[in-house]
CSV table of C-alpha atoms and ligand atoms in Angstrom, one decimal:
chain,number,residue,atom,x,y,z
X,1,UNK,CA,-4.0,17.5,-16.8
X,2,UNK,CA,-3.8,19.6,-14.0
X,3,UNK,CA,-0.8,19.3,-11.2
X,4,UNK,CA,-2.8,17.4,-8.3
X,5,UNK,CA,-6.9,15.5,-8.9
X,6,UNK,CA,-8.3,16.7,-5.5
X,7,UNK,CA,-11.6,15.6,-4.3
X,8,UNK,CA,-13.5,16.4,-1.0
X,9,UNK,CA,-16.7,15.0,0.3
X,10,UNK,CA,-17.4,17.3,3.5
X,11,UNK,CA,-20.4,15.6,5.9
X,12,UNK,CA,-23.3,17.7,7.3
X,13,UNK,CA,-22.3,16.0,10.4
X,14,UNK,CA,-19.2,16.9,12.6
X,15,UNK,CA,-16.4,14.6,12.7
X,16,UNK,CA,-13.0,13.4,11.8
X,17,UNK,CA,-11.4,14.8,8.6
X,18,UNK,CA,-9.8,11.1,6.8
X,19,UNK,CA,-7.2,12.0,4.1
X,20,UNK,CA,-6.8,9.3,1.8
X,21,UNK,CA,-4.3,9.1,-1.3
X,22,UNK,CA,-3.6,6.4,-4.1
X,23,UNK,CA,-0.3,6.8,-6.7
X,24,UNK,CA,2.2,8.1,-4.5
X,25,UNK,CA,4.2,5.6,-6.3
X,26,UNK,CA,2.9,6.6,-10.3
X,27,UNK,CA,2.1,3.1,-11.6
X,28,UNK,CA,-0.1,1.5,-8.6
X,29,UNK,CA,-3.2,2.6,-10.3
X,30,UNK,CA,-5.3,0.2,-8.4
X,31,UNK,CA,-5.4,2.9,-5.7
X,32,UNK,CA,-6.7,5.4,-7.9
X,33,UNK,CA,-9.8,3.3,-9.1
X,34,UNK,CA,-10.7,2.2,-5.0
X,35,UNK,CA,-10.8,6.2,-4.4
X,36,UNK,CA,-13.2,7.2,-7.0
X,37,UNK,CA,-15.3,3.7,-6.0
X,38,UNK,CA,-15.3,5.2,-2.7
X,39,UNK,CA,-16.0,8.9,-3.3
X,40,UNK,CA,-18.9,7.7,-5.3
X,41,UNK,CA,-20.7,6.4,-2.9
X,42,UNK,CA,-20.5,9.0,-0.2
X,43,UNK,CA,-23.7,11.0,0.7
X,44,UNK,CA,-22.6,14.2,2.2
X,45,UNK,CA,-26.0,14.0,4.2
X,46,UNK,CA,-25.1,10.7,5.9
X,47,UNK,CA,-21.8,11.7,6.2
X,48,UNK,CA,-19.9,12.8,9.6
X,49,UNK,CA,-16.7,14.6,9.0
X,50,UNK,CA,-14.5,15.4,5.6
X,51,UNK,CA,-12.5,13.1,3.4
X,52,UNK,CA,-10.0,14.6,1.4
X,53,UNK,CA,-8.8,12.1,-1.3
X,54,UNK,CA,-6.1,12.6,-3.6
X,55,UNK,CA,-6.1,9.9,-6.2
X,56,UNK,CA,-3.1,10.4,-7.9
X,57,UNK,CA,-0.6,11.9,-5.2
X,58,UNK,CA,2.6,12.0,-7.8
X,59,UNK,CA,1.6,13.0,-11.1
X,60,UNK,CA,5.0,13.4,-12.7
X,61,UNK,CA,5.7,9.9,-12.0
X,62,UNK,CA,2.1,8.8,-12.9
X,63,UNK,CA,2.3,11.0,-16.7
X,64,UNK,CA,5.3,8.8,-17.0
X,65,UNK,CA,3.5,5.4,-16.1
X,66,UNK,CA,6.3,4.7,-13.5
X,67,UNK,CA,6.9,4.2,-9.7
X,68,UNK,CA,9.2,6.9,-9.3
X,69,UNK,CA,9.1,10.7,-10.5
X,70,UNK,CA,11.3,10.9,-13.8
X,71,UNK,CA,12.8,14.3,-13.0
X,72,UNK,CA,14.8,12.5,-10.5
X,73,UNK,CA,14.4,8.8,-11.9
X,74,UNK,CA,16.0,6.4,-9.0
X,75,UNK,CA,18.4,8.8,-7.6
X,76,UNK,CA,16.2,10.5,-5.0
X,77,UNK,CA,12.8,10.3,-7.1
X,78,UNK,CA,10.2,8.3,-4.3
X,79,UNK,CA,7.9,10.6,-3.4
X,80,UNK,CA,7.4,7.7,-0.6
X,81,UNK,CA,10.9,8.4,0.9
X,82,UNK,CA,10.7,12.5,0.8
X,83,UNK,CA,8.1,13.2,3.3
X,84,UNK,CA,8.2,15.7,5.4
X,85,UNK,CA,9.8,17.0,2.2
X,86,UNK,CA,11.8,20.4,1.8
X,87,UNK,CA,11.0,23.9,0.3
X,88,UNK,CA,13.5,24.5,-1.6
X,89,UNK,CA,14.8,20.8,-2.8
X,90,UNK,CA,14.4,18.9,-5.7
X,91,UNK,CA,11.3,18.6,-7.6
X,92,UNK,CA,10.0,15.2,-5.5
X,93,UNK,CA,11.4,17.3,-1.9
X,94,UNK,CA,9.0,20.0,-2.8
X,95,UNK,CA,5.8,17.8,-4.2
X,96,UNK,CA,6.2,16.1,-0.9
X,97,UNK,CA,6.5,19.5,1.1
X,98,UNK,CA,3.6,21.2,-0.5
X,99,UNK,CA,1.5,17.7,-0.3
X,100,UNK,CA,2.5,16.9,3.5
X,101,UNK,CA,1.5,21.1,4.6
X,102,UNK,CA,-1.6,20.2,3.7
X,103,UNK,CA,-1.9,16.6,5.3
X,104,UNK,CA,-0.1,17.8,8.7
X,105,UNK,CA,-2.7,20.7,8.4
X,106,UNK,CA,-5.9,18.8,8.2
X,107,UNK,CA,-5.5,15.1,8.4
X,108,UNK,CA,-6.8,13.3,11.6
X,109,UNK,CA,-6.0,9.7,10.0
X,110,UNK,CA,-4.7,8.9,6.8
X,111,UNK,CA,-4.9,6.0,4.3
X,112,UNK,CA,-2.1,5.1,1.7
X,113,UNK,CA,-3.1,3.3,-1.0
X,114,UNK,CA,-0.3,1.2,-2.8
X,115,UNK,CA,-0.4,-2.2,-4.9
X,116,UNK,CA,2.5,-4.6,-4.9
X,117,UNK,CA,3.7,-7.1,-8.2
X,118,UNK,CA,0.5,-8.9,-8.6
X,119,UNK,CA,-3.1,-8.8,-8.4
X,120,UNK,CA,-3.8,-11.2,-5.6
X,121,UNK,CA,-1.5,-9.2,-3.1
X,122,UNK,CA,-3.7,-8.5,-0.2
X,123,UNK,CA,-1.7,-6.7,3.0
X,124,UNK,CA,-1.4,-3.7,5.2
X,125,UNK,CA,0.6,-2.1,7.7
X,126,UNK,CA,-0.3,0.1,10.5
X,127,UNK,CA,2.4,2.6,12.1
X,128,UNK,CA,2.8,0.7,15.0
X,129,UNK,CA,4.0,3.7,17.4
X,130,UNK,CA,3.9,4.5,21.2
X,131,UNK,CA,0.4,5.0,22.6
X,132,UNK,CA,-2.8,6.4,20.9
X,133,UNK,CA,-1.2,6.5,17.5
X,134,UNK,CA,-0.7,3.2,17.6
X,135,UNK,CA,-3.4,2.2,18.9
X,136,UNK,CA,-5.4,3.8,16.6
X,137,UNK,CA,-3.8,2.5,13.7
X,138,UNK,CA,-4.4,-1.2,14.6
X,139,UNK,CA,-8.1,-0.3,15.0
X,140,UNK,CA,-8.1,0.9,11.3
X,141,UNK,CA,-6.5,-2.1,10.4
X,142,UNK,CA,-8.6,-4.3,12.2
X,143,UNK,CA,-11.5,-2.4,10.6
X,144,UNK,CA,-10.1,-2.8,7.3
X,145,UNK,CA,-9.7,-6.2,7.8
X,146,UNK,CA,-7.0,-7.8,6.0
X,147,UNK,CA,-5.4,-11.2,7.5
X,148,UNK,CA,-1.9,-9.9,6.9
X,149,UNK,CA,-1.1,-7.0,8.9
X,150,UNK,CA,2.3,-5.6,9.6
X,151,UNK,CA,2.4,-3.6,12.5
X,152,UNK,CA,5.1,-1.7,11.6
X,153,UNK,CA,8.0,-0.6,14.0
X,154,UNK,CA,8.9,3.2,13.8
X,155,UNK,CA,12.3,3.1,12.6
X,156,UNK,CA,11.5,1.9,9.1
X,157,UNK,CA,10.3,3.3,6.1
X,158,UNK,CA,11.8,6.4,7.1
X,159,UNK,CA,10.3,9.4,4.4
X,160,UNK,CA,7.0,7.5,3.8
X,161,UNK,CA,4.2,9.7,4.4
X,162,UNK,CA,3.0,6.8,6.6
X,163,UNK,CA,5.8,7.0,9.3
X,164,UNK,CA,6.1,11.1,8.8
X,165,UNK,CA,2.4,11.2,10.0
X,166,UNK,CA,2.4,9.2,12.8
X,167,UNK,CA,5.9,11.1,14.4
X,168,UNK,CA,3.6,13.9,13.8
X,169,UNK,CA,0.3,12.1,16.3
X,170,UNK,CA,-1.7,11.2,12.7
X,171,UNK,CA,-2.6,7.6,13.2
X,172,UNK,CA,-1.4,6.1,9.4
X,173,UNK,CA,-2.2,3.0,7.3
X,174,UNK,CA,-1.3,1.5,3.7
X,175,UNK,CA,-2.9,-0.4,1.7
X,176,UNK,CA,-1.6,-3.2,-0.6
X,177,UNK,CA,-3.7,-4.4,-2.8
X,178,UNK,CA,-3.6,-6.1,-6.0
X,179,UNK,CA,-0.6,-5.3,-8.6
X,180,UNK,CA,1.2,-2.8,-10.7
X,181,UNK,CA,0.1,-1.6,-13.9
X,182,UNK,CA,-3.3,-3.4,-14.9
X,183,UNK,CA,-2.5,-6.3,-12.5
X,184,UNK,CA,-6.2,-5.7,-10.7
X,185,UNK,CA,-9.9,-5.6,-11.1
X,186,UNK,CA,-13.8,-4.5,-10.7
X,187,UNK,CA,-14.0,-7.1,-7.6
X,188,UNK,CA,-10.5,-6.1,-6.0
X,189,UNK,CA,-11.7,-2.4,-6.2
X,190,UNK,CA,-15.0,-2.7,-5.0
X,191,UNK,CA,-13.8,-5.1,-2.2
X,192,UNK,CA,-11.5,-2.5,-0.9
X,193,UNK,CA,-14.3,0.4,-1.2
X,194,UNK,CA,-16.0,-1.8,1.0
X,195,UNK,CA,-13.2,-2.3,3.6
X,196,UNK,CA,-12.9,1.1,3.4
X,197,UNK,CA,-16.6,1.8,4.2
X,198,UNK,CA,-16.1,-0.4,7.6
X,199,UNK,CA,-13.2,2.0,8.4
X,200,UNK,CA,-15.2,4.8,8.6
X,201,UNK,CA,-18.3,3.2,10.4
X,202,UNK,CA,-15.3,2.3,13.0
X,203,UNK,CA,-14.4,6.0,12.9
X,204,UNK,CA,-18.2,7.2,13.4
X,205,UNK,CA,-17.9,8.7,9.7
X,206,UNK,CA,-20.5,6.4,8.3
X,207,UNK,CA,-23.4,4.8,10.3
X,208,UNK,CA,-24.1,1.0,10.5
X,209,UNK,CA,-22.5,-1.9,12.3
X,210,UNK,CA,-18.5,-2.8,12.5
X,211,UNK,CA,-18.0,-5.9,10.6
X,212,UNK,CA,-15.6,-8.0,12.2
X,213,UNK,CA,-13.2,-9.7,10.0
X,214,UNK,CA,-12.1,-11.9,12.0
X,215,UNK,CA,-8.5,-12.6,13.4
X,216,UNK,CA,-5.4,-11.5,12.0
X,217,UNK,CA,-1.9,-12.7,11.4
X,218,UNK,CA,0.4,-9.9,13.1
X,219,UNK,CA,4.2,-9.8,11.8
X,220,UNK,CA,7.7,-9.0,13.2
X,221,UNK,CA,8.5,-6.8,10.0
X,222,UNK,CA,9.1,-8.1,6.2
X,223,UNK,CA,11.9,-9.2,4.5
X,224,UNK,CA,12.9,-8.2,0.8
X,225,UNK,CA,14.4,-11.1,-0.9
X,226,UNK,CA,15.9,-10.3,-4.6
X,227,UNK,CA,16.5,-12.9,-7.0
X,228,UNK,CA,20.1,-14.0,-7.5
X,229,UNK,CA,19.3,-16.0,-10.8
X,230,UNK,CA,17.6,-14.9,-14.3
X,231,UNK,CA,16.0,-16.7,-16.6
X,232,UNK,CA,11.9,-17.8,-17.4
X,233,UNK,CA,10.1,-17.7,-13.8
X,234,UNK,CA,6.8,-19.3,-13.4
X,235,UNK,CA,5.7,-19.2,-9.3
X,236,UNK,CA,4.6,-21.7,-7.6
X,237,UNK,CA,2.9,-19.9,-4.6
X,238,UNK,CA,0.6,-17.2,-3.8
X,239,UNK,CA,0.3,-14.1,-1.5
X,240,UNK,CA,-1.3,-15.2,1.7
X,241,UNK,CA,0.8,-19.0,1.5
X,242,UNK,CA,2.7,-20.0,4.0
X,243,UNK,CA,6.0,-20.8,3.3
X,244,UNK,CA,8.9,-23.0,5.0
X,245,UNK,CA,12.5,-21.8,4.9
X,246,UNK,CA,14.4,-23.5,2.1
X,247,UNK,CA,10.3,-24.3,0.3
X,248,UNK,CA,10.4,-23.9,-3.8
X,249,UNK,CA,8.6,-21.1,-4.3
X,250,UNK,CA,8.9,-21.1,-7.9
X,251,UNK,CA,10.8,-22.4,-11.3
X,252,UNK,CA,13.4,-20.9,-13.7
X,253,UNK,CA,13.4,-22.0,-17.0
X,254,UNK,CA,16.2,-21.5,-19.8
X,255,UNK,CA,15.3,-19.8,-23.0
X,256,UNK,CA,14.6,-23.3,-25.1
X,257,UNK,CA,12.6,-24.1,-21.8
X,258,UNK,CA,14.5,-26.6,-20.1
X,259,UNK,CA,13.9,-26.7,-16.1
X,260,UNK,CA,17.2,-24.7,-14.7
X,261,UNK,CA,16.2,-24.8,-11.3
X,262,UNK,CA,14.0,-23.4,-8.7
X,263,UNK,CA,13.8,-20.2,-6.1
X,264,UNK,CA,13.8,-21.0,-2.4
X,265,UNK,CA,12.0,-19.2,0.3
X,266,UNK,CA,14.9,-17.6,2.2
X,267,UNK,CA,13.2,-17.3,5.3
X,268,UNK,CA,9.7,-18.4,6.4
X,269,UNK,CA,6.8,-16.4,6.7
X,270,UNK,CA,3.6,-15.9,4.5
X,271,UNK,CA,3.9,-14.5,1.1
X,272,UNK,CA,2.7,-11.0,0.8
X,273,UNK,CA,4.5,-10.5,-2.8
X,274,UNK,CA,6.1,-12.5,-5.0
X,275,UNK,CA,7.8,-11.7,-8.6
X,276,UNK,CA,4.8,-12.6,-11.3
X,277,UNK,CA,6.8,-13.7,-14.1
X,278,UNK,CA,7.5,-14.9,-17.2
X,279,UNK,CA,10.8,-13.0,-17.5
X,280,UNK,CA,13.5,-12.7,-14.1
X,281,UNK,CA,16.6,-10.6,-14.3
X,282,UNK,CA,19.3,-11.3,-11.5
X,283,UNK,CA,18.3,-8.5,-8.8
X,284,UNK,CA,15.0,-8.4,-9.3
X,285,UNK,CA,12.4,-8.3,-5.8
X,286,UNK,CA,11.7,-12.3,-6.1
X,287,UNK,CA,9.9,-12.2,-2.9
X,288,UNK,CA,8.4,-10.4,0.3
X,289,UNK,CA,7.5,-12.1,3.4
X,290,UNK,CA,5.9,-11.2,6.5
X,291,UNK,CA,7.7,-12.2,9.1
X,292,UNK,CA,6.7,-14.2,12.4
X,293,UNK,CA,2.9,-14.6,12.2
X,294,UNK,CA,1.5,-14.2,15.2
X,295,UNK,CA,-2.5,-14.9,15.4
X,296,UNK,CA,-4.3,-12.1,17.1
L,301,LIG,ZN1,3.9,1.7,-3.5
């Protein structure tokens, strides 16, 4: 297996160059799939511009079938928290130096592709800075089309490649969609080709009409809620609910099965991830929200 899959589709026609990469955290394979979908439909003929896609951004962590590189493990080892990176760092510091060279280099948009804890997650965030970058970035998302949207403020996520490309004027966007490991399919991959597709007939890449999506649910930012309680967990909502602060969002259950009480929504919001089950420790994520929906 060689260090980095690399794959360019270069247009006959001028235009942007989109870079696009899936697996920067090793076990969000969905990503991967959606790249190779899209690739394989590209006609360089009716193609303006370049895409350069990098399916699996971090293979050390991906050889490993984990989110985070194992030559670090969790003490310094997301690739999505090194970016810019450094030369002569650890082994994650210089993936993400040699990997962002190349982005800072070329890219004139990029798209992040990540999945969440299960397979009907279905969200995205824009780097929602100052001006044209900004701007920009909400038209991808609007292109793109999913009803949760984070616009997300500049000071978090600090080291994603997200954030590091828009301080840098490259207009950014992730992806989440579906889960981790298997936790996705055929229709959530060809979906999000398709999605895809619109962005670049937004961008002038591929010809054909914009299809419009419809409105979107803008947030604040997201909250992280971990579980302070272990035992069985079976949900009892779904990414895209709303939820009301203090709602049951789900049930723990002791080992012979008897009901030991349920999760609460800490805060309301909708759900844009929630812990899938059967088996909870104490600390686990139980729960992202999106804060604040705002209709736009
Ligand atoms: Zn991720």
């Amino acid at each position: 297996m060689s260090i980095t899959a690399f794959e360019c589709a270069r247009g006959a026609g001028s235009g942007p160059t989109l870079w696009m990469h899936g697996c920067v955290h090793g076990d969000e394979y969905c990503g991967a799939f959606v790249i190779h979908e899209l690739i394989r439909s590209l006609e360089p003929n009716t193609l303006k511009g370049t895409v350069v896609a990098l399916p699996i951004l971090n293979m050390t962590a991906f050889q490993k079938k984990q989110r985070m590189s194992p030559f670090e493990g969790y003490n310094g080892g997301d690739l999505n928290r090194a970016f810019p990176g450094n030369p002569t760092g650890t082994l994650t510091q210089q993936m993400a130096h040699v990997i962002y060279r190349g982005l800072k280099k070329h890219a004139d948009y990029l798209i992040d592709l990540h999945t969440a804890l299960t397979d009907d997650v279905r969200w995205a965030l824009f780097a929602n800075f100052p001006g044209e970058v900004g701007q920009k970035g909400a038209g991808i998302a609007r292109a793109f089309g999913y009803k949760s949207t984070l616009p997300a403020p500049p000071d978090i996520l600090a080291g994603s490649a997200m954030m590091t490309a828009a301080g840098d004027g490259i207009p950014a966007f992730i992806i989440e969609a579906g889960g981790k490991g298997p936790a996705f399919n055929d229709e959530i991959v060809k979906d999000t080709a398709e999605r895809l597709r619109n962005v670049m007939r937004h961008l002038s890449m591929l010809s054909g009409a914009v299809v419009d999506h419809g409105k979107q649910l803008h947030f604040s930012n997201f909250a992280w809620v971990h579980s302070t309680q272990g035992g069985l967990f079976q949900r009892s909502v779904r990414c895209g609910d709303k939820v009301e602060m203090g709602q049951s969002i789900g049930h723990y259950f002791d080992l012979h099965g008897r009901h030991a009480g349920d999760a609460h929504a800490p805060q309301p919001g909708i759900v844009l991830a929630i812990h899938p089950g059967p088996v909870m420790s104490s600390g686990e994520t139980l729960i992202h929200i999106g804060l604040d929906p705002q209709e736009v």
